[in-house]
Short mmCIF file of C-alpha atoms in Angstrom, two decimals:
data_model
loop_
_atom_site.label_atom_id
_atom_site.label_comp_id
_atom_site.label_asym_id
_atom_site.label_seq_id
_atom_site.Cartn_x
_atom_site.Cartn_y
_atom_site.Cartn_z
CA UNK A 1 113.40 124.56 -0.81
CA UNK A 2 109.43 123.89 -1.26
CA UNK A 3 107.56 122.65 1.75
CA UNK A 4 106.82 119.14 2.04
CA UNK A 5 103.83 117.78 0.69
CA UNK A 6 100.95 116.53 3.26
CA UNK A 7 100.44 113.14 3.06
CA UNK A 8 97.33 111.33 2.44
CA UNK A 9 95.33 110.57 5.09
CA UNK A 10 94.04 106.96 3.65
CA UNK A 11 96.45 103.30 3.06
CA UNK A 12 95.75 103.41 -0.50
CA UNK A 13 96.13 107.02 -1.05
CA UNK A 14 99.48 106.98 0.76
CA UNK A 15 100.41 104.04 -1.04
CA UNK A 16 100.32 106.30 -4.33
CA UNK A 17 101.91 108.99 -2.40
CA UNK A 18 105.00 107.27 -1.57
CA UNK A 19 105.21 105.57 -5.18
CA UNK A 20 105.17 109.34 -6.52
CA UNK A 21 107.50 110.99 -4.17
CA UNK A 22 109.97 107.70 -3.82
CA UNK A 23 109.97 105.76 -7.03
CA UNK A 24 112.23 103.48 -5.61
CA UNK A 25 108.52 102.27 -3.16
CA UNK A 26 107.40 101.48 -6.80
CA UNK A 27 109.66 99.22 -8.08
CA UNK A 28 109.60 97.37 -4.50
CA UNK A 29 105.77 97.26 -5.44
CA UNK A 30 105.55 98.03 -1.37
CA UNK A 31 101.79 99.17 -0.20
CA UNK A 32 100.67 100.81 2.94
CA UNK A 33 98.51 98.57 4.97
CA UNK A 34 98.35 100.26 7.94
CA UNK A 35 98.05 104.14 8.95
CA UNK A 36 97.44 105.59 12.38
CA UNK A 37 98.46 108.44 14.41
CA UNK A 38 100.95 106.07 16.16
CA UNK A 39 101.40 103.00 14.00
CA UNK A 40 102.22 102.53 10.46
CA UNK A 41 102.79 98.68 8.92
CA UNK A 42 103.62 99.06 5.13
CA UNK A 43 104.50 95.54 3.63
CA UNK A 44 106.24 94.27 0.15
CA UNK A 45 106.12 90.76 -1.96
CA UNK A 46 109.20 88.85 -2.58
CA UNK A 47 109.07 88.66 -5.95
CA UNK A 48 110.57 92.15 -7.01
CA UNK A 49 113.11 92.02 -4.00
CA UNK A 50 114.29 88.82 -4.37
CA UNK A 51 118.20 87.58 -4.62
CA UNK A 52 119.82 85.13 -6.16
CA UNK A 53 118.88 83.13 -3.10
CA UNK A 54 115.49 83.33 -3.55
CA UNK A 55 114.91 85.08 -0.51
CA UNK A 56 114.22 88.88 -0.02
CA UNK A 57 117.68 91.18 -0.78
CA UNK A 58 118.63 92.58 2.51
CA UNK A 59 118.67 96.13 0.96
CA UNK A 60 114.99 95.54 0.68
CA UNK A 61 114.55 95.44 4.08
CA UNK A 62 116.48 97.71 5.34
CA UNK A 63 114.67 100.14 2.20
CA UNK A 64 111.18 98.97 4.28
CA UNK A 65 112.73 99.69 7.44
CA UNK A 66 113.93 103.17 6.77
CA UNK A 67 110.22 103.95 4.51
CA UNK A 68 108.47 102.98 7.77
CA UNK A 69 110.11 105.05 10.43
CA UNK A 70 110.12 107.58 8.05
CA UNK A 71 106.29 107.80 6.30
CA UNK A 72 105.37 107.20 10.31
CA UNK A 73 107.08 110.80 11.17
CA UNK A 74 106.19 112.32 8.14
CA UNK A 75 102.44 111.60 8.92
CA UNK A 76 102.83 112.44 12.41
CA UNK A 77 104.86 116.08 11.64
CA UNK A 78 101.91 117.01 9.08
CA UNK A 79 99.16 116.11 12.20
CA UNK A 80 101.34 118.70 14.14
CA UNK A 81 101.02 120.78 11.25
CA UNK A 82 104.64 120.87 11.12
CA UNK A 83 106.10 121.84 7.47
CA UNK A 84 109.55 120.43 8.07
CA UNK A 85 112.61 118.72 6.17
CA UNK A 86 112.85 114.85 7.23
CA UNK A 87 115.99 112.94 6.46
CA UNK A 88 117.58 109.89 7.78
CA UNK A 89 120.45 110.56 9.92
CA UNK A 90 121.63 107.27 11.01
CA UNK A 91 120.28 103.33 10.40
CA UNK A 92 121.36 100.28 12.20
CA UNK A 93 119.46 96.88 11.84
CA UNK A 94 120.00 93.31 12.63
CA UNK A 95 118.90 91.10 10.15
CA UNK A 96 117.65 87.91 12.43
CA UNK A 97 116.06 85.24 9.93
CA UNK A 98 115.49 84.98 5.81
CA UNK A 99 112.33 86.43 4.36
CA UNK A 100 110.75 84.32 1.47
CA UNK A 101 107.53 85.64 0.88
CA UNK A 102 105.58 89.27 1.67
CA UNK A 103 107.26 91.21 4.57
CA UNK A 104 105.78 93.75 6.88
CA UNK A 105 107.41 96.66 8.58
CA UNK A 106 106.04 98.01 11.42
CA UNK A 107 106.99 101.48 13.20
CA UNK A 108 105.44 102.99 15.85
CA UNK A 109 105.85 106.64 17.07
CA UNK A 110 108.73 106.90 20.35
CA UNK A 111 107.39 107.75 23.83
CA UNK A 112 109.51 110.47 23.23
CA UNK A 113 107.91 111.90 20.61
CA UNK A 114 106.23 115.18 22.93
CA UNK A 115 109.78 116.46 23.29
CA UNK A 116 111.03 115.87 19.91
CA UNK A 117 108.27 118.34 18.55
CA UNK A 118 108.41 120.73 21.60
CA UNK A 119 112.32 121.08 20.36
CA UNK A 120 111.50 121.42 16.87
CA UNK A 121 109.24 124.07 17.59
CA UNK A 122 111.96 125.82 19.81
CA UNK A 123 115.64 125.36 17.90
CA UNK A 124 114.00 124.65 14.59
CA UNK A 125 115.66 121.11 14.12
CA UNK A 126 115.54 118.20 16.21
CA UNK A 127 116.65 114.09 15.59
CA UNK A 128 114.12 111.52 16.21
CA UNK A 129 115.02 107.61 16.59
CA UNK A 130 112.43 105.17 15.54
CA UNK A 131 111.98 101.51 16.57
CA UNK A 132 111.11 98.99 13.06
CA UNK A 133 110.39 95.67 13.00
CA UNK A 134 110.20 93.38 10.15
CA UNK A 135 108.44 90.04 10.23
CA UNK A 136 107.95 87.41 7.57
CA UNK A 137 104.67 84.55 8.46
CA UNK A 138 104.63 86.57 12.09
CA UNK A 139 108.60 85.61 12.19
CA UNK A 140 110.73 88.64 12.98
CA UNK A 141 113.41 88.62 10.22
CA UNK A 142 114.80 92.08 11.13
CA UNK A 143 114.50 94.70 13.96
CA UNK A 144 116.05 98.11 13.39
CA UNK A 145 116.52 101.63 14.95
CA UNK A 146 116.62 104.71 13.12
CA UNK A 147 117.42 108.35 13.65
CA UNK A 148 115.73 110.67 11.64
CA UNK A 149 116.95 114.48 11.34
CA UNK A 150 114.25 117.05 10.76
CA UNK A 151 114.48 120.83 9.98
CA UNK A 152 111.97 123.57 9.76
#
């Protein structure tokens, strides 16, 4: 397995990153608005996740949902210098109100986030669960929880 790539450390730059490494970010035209040692906000138009409805697809938020919680972690791992496998383990959302325009995701890093590295560091593989929210027009349309597995 080849170590992870570092990401970027600027929005646009990690916007290209995440187009490269999950073409699927591409073709959801989503774009990083947002990058911070405890916050990322990445956001996506409705007009290449639409449905039949004319309202975002529901996989496309729970796609920006995951990407957040995810990218967040992945950031915060390379800041700890930590050259690890990240996967999601486990996703559970409620989908609250209909997006029809740009959505935003928002994750920010768990207060527990000390001991999830300390036990990385110590059994090599630890499981992280990250808070999302997505809002449409400063409407929350979605709030989620993720687990993320991770594995030096």
């Amino acid at each position: 397995m080849s170590e992870p790539l570092a990401p970027p450390p600027d929005a646009d730059a990690l916007t290209r990153f995440l187009h490269e490494q999950i073409p699927l970010t591409a073709a959801m035209a989503l774009r990083v608005l947002q990058a911070d040692a405890q916050v990322l906000r990445v956001a996506a138009p409705l007009a290449p996740n639409r449905n039949p409805h004319g309202t975002v697809f529901g996989g496309s938020l729970a796609t920006l949902a995951i990407v957040a919680g995810w990218t967040l972690l992945y950031r915060a791992l390379a800041a700890e210098q930590l050259a690890a496998s990240l996967v999601i383990q486990h996703y559970d959302c409620d989908y609250r109100l209909p997006a029809d325009r740009e959505f935003v995701a928002e994750a920010r890093l768990p207060d527990d986030w000390p001991q999830f590295v300390e036990t990385l560091r110590t059994r090599r593989r630890a499981r992280c669960d990250v808070a999302v929210q997505l809002s449409c027009d400063d409407r929350v349309v979605l709030t989620a929880k993720a687990r993320y597995a991770a594995r030096l």
